[in-house]
Short mmCIF file of C-alpha atoms in Angstrom, two decimals:
data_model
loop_
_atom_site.label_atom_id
_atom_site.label_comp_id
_atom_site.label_asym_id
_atom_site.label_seq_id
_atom_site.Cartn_x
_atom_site.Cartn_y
_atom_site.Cartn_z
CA UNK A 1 8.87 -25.72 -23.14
CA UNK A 2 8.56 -21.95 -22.04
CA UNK A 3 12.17 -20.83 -21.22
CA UNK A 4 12.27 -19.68 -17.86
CA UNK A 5 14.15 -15.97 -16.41
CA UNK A 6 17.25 -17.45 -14.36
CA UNK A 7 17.97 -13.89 -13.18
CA UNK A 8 14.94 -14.12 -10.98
CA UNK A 9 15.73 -17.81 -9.36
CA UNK A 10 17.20 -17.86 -6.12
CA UNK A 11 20.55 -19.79 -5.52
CA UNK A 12 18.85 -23.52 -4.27
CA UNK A 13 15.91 -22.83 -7.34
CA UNK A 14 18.56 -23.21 -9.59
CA UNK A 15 19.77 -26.37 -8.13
CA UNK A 16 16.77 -27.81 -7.80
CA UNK A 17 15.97 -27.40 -11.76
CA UNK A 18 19.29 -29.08 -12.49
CA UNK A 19 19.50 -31.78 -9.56
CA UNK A 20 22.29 -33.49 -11.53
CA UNK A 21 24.28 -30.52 -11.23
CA UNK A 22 27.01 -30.08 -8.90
CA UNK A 23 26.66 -27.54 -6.34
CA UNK A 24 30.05 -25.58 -7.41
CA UNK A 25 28.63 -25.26 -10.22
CA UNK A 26 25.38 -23.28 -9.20
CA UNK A 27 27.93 -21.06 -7.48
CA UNK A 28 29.51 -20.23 -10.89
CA UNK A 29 26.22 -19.77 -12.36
CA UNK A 30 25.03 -17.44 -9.42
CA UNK A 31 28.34 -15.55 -9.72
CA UNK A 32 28.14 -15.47 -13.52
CA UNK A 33 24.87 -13.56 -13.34
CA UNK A 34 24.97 -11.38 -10.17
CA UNK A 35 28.42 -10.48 -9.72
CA UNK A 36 30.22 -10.23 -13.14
CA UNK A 37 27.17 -9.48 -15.06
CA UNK A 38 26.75 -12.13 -17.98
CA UNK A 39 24.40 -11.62 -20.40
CA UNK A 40 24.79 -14.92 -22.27
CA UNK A 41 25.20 -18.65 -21.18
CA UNK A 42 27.95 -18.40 -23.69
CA UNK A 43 30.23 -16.28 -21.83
CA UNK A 44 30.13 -18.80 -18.56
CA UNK A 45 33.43 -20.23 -20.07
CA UNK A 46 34.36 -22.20 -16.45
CA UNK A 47 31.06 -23.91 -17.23
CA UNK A 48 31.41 -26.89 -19.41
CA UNK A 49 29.56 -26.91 -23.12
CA UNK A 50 26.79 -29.39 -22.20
CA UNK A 51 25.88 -27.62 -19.03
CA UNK A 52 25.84 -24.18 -21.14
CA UNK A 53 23.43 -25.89 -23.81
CA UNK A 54 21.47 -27.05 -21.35
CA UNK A 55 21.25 -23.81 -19.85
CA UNK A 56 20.23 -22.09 -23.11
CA UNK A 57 17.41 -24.49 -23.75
CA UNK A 58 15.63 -24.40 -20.32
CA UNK A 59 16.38 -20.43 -19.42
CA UNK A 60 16.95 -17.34 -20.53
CA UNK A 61 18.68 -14.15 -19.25
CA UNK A 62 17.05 -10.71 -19.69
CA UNK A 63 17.86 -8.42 -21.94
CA UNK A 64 18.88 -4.87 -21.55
CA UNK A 65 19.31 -2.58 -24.29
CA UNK A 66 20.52 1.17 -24.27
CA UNK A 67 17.81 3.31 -26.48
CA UNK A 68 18.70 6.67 -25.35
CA UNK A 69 21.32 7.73 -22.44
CA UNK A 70 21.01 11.63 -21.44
CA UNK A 71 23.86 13.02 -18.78
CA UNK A 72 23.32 16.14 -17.44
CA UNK A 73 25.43 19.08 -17.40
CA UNK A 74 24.36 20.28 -14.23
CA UNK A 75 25.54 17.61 -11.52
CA UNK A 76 26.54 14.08 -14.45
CA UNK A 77 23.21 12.63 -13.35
CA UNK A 78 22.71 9.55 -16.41
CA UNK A 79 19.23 8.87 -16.88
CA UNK A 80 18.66 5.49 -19.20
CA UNK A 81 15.82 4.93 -21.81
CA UNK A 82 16.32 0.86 -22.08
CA UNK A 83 14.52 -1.84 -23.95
CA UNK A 84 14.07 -4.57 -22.31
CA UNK A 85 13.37 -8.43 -23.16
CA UNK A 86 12.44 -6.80 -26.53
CA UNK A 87 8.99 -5.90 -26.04
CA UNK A 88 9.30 -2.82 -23.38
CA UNK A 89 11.01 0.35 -22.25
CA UNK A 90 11.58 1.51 -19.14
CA UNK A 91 13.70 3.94 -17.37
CA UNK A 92 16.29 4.18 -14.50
CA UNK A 93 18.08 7.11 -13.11
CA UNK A 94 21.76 7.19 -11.70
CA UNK A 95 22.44 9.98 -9.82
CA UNK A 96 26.11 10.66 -7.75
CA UNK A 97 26.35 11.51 -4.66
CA UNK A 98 29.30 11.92 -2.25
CA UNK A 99 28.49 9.15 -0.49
CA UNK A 100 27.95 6.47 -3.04
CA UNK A 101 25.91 6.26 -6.27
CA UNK A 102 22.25 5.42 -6.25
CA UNK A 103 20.20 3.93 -8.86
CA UNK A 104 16.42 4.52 -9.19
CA UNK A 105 14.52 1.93 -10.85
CA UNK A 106 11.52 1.27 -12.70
CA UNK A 107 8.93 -1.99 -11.36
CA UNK A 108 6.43 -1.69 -14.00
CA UNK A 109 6.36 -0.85 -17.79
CA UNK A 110 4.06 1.92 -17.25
CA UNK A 111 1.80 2.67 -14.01
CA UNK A 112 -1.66 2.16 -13.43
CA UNK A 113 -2.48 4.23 -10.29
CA UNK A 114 -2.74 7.67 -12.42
CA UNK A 115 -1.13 10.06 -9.91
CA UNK A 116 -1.65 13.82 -11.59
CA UNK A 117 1.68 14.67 -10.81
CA UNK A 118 3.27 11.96 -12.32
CA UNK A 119 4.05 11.31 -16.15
CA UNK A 120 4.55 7.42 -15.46
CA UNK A 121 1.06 6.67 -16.83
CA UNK A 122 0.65 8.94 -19.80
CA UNK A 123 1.66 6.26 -22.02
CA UNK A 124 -0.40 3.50 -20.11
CA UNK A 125 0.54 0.67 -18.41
CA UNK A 126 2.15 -2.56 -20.85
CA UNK A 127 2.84 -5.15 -17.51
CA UNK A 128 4.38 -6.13 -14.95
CA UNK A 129 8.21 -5.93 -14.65
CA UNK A 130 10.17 -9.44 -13.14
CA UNK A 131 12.80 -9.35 -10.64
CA UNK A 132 15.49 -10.40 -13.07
CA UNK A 133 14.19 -7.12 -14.79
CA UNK A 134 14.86 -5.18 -12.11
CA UNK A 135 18.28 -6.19 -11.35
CA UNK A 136 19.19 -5.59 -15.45
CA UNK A 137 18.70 -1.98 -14.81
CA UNK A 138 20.83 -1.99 -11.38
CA UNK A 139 23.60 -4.03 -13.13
CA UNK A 140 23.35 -1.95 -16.91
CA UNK A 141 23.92 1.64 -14.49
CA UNK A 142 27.29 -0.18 -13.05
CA UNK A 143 29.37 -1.05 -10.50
CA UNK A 144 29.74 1.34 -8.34
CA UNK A 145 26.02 1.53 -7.23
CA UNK A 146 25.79 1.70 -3.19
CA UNK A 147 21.98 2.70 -3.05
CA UNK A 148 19.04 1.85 -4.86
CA UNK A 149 15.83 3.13 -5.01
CA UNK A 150 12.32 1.41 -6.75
CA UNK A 151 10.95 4.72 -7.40
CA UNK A 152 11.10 4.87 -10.98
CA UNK A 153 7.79 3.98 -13.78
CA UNK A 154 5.28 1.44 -11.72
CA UNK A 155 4.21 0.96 -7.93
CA UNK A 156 6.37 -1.42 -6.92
CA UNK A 157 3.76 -2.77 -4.56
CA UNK A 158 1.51 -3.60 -7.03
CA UNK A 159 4.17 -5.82 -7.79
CA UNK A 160 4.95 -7.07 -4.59
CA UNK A 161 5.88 -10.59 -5.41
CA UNK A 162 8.81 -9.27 -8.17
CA UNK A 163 9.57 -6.77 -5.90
CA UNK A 164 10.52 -9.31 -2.64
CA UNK A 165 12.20 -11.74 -4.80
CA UNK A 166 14.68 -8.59 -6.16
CA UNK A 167 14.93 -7.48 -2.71
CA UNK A 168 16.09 -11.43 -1.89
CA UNK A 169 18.05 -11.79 -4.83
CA UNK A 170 19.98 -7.96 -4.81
CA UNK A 171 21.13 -8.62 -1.34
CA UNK A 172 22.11 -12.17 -1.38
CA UNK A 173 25.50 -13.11 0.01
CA UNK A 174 26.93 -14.85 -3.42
CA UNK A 175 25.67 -11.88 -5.12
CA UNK A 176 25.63 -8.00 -5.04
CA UNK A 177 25.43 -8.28 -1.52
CA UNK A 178 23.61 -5.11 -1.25
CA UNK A 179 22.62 -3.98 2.49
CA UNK A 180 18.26 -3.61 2.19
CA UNK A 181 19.67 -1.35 4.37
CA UNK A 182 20.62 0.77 1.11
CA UNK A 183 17.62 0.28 -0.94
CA UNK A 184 14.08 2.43 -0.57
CA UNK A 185 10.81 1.38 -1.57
CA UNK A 186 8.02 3.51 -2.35
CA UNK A 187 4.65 3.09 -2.39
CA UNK A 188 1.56 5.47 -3.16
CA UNK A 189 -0.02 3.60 -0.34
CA UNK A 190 -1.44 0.26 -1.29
CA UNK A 191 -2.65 -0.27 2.48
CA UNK A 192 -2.84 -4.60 2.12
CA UNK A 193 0.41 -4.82 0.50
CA UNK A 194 2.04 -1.91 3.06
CA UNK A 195 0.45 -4.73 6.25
CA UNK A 196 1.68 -7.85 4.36
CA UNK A 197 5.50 -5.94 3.70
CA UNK A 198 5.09 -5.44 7.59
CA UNK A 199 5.37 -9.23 8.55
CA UNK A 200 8.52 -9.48 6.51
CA UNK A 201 10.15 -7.45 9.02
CA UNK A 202 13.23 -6.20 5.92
CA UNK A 203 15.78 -3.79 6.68
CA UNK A 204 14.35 -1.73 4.10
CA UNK A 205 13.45 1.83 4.04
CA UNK A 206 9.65 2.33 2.99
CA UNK A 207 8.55 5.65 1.35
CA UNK A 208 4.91 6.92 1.02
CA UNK A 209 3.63 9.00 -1.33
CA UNK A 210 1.44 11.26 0.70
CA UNK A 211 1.20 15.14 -0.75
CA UNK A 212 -1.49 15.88 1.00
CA UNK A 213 -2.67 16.02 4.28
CA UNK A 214 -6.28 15.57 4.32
CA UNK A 215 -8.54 13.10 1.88
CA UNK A 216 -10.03 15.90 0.09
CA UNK A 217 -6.53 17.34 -1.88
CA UNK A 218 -5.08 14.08 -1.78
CA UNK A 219 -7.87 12.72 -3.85
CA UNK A 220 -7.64 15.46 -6.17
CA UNK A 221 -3.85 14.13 -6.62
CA UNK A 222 -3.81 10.29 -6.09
CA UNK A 223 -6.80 8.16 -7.04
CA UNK A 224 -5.70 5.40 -5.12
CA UNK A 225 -6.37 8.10 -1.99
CA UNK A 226 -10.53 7.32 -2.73
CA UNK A 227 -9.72 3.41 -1.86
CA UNK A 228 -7.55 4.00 1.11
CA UNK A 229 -8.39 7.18 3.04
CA UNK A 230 -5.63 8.61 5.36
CA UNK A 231 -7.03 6.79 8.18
CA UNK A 232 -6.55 3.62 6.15
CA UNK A 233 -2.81 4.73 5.40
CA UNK A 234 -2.02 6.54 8.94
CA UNK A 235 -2.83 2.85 10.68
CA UNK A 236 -0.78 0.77 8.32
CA UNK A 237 2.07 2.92 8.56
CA UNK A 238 2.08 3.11 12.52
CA UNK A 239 1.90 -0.68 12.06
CA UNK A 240 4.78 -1.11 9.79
CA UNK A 241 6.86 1.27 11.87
CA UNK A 242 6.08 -0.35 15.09
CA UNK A 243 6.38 -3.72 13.43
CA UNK A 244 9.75 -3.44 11.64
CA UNK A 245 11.25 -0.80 13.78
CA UNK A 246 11.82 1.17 10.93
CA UNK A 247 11.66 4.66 9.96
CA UNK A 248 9.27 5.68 7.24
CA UNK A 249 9.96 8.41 4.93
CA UNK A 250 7.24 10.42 3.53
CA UNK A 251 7.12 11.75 0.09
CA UNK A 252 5.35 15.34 -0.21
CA UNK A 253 5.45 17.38 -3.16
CA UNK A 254 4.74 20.77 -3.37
CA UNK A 255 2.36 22.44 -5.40
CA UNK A 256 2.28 25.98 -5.22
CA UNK A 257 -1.41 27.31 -3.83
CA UNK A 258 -2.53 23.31 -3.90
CA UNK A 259 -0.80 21.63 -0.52
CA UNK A 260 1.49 24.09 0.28
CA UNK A 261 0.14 26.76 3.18
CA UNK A 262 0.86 27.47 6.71
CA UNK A 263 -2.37 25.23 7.73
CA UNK A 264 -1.22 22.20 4.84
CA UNK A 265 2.16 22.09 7.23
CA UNK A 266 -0.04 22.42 10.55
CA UNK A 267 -2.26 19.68 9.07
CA UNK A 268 0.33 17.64 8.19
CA UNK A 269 2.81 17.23 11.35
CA UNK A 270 -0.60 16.52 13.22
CA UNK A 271 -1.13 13.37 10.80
CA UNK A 272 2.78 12.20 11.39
CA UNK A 273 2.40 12.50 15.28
CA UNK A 274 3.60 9.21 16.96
CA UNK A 275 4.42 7.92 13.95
CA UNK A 276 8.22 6.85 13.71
CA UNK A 277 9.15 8.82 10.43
CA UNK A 278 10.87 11.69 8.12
CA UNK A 279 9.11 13.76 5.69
CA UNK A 280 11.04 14.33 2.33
CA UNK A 281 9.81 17.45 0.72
CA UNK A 282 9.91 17.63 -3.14
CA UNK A 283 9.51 20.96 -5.17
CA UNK A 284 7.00 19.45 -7.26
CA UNK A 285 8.22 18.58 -11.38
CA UNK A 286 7.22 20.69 -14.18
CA UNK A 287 6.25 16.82 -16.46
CA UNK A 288 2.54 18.08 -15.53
CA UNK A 289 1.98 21.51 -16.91
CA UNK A 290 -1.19 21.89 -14.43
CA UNK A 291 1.12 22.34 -11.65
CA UNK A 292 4.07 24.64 -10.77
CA UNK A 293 6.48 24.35 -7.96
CA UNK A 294 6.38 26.20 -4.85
CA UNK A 295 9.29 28.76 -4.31
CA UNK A 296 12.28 27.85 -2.41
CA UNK A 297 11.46 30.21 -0.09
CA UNK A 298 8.03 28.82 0.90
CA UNK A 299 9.29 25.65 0.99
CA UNK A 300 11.79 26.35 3.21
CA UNK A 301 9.05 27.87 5.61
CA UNK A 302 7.02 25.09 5.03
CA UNK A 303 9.79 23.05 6.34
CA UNK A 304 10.41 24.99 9.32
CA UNK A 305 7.19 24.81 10.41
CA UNK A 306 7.47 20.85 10.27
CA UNK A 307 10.77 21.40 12.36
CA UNK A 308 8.64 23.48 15.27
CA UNK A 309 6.35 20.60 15.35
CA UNK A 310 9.20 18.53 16.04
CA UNK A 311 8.69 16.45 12.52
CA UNK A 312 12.18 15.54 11.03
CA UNK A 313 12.37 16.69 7.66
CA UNK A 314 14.55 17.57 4.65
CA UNK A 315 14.71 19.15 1.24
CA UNK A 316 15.57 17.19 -1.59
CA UNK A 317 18.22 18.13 -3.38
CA UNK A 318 17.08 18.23 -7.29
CA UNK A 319 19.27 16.16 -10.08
CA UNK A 320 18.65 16.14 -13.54
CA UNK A 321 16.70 18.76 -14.33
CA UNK A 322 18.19 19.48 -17.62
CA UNK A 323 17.62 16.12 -18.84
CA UNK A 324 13.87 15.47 -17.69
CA UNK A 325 15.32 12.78 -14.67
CA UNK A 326 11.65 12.41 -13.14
CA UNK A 327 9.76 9.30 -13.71
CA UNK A 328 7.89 8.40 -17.06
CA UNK A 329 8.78 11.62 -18.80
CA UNK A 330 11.62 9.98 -21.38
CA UNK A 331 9.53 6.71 -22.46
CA UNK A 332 6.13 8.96 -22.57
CA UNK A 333 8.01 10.74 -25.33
CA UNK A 334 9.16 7.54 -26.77
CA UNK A 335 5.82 5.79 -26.95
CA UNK A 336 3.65 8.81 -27.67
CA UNK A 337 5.89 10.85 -30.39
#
């Protein structure tokens, strides 16, 4: 019989595999796993022996290993190189802030939508991450974690299924409790998947890659961008807005002489007109050699000029430089070296 993940069962899909089971004891279980952290059935000591054997032969709890652990010296971001369920790495980021701790995440063992930008695909895509995966990284970065963010290695859309179960399971009442509230999504806009999020009305915030604002430089970036033309993307995100109530963020990284003009910032508040949203701008990373960011000081016109168009907008504040914090870069070198 295949052994089954228990981190990525909900509460009553325990139950229901153990219907002999009292219900306490699918409390302890829950508790065991999502709010002290248990990383054996042999360390439930409240549950009786049997019911711990019986546990061991029909599931089995991720694994999360610590290969590398780099902490900058710039602002104590940690960013983790982790092996996990013995057969992948992946990557999270915790970076400290003075209103809580957030935890970026990774959905996928590699990436397959090839974004130029992005190292997450240089050493190709190995599968699909599950949701118990996804909650070994939150729990391995600590306690303390108020905010996550699935914006690590992987689209988390084209993982949608793992992806709603962790946003279930990371915010259920006998277990982290996290607010969705507290926990962004992002997506290089796969325009189904953006629709079918839509009619699960979360509390979630939901972040789109953009970088571009026309087809023809946003092609050049994002391949995905030939299967779902702005138009596509524009619609779906006035539909999620207007359908959840909630305010998009919009990702756009700045290349200098690529998407970063007068006219790209014109061009751009005229495509976020109407739509309920902020636009996060990102000095673009130096993983992709083909590239270099655009000064502070253009970005900060850049920015103003979103601000006369009356498009909300911030800078983000940079973390981890020192120790190559951007997506893909640490298990690249791992896999490739």
């Amino acid at each position: 019989m295949k052994k089954i993940d228990i981190m990525s069962l909900m509460h009553e899909e325990i139950a229901g595999l153990l219907p002999k089971m009292p219900k306490y004891r699918t409390d302890q279980i829950f508790e065991w796993l999502h709010r002290r952290n248990a990383t054996s059935f042999g360390e439930m000591e409240n549950l009786p022996r049997t019911l711990r054997s019986e546990l061991r032969e029909m599931f089995f709890i991720p694994k999360i290993s610590v290969v590398e652990k780099l902490i900058s010296k710039n602002d104590k971001t940690e960013k983790f190189l982790t092996k996990i369920s013995n057969d992948v790495f992946v990557e999270s980021v915790l970076m400290r802030y003075k209103h809580g701790n957030s935890v970026c995440i990774s959905t996928q063992a590699g990436c397959k939508m090839g974004c130029r930008f992005c190292a997450s695909a240089e050493s190709g895509f190995q599968r699909n991450l599950t949701a118990g995966e996804y909650l070994a990284q939150v729990y391995n970065a600590g306690e303390d974690v108020k905010n996550i963010v699935l914006m690590g290695c992987g689209e988390p859309l084209d993982n949608l299924n793992a992806t709603l179960r962790f946003l279930e399971l990371i915010s259920h009442p006998k277990g982290k409790n996290i607010s969705q509230r507290n926990i962004t999504v992002s997506t290089c806009g796969l325009v189904p998947q953006i629709y079918e999020l839509a009619e699960r009305t979360l509390q979630i915030t939901l972040a789109i890659s953009l970088h571009a604002p026309t087809d023809e430089t946003r092609e050049m970036l994002m391949p995905i961008a030939k299967t779902y033309p702005l138009a596509e993307l524009m619609q779906a995100c006035r539909h999620y807005a207007e359908k959840t109530g909630r305010r998009l963020t919009f990702e756009y990284a700045l290349a200098h002489g690529l998407n970063d003009s007068v006219q790209h910032a014109k061009l751009l508040a005229k495509l976020l007109k109407g739509i309920l949203c902020h636009v996060n701008l990102i000095p673009i990373n130096k993983a992709r050699s083909e590239f270099s960011p655009t000064p502070r000081r253009e970005v900060e016109k850049f920015a103003a000029i979103l601000q006369e168009k009356n498009t909300p907008v911030t800078i983000r504040r940079s973390l981890g430089g020192d120790i190559n914090a951007a997506c893909g870069q640490l298990r690249a070198r791992r896999i490739l070296d």
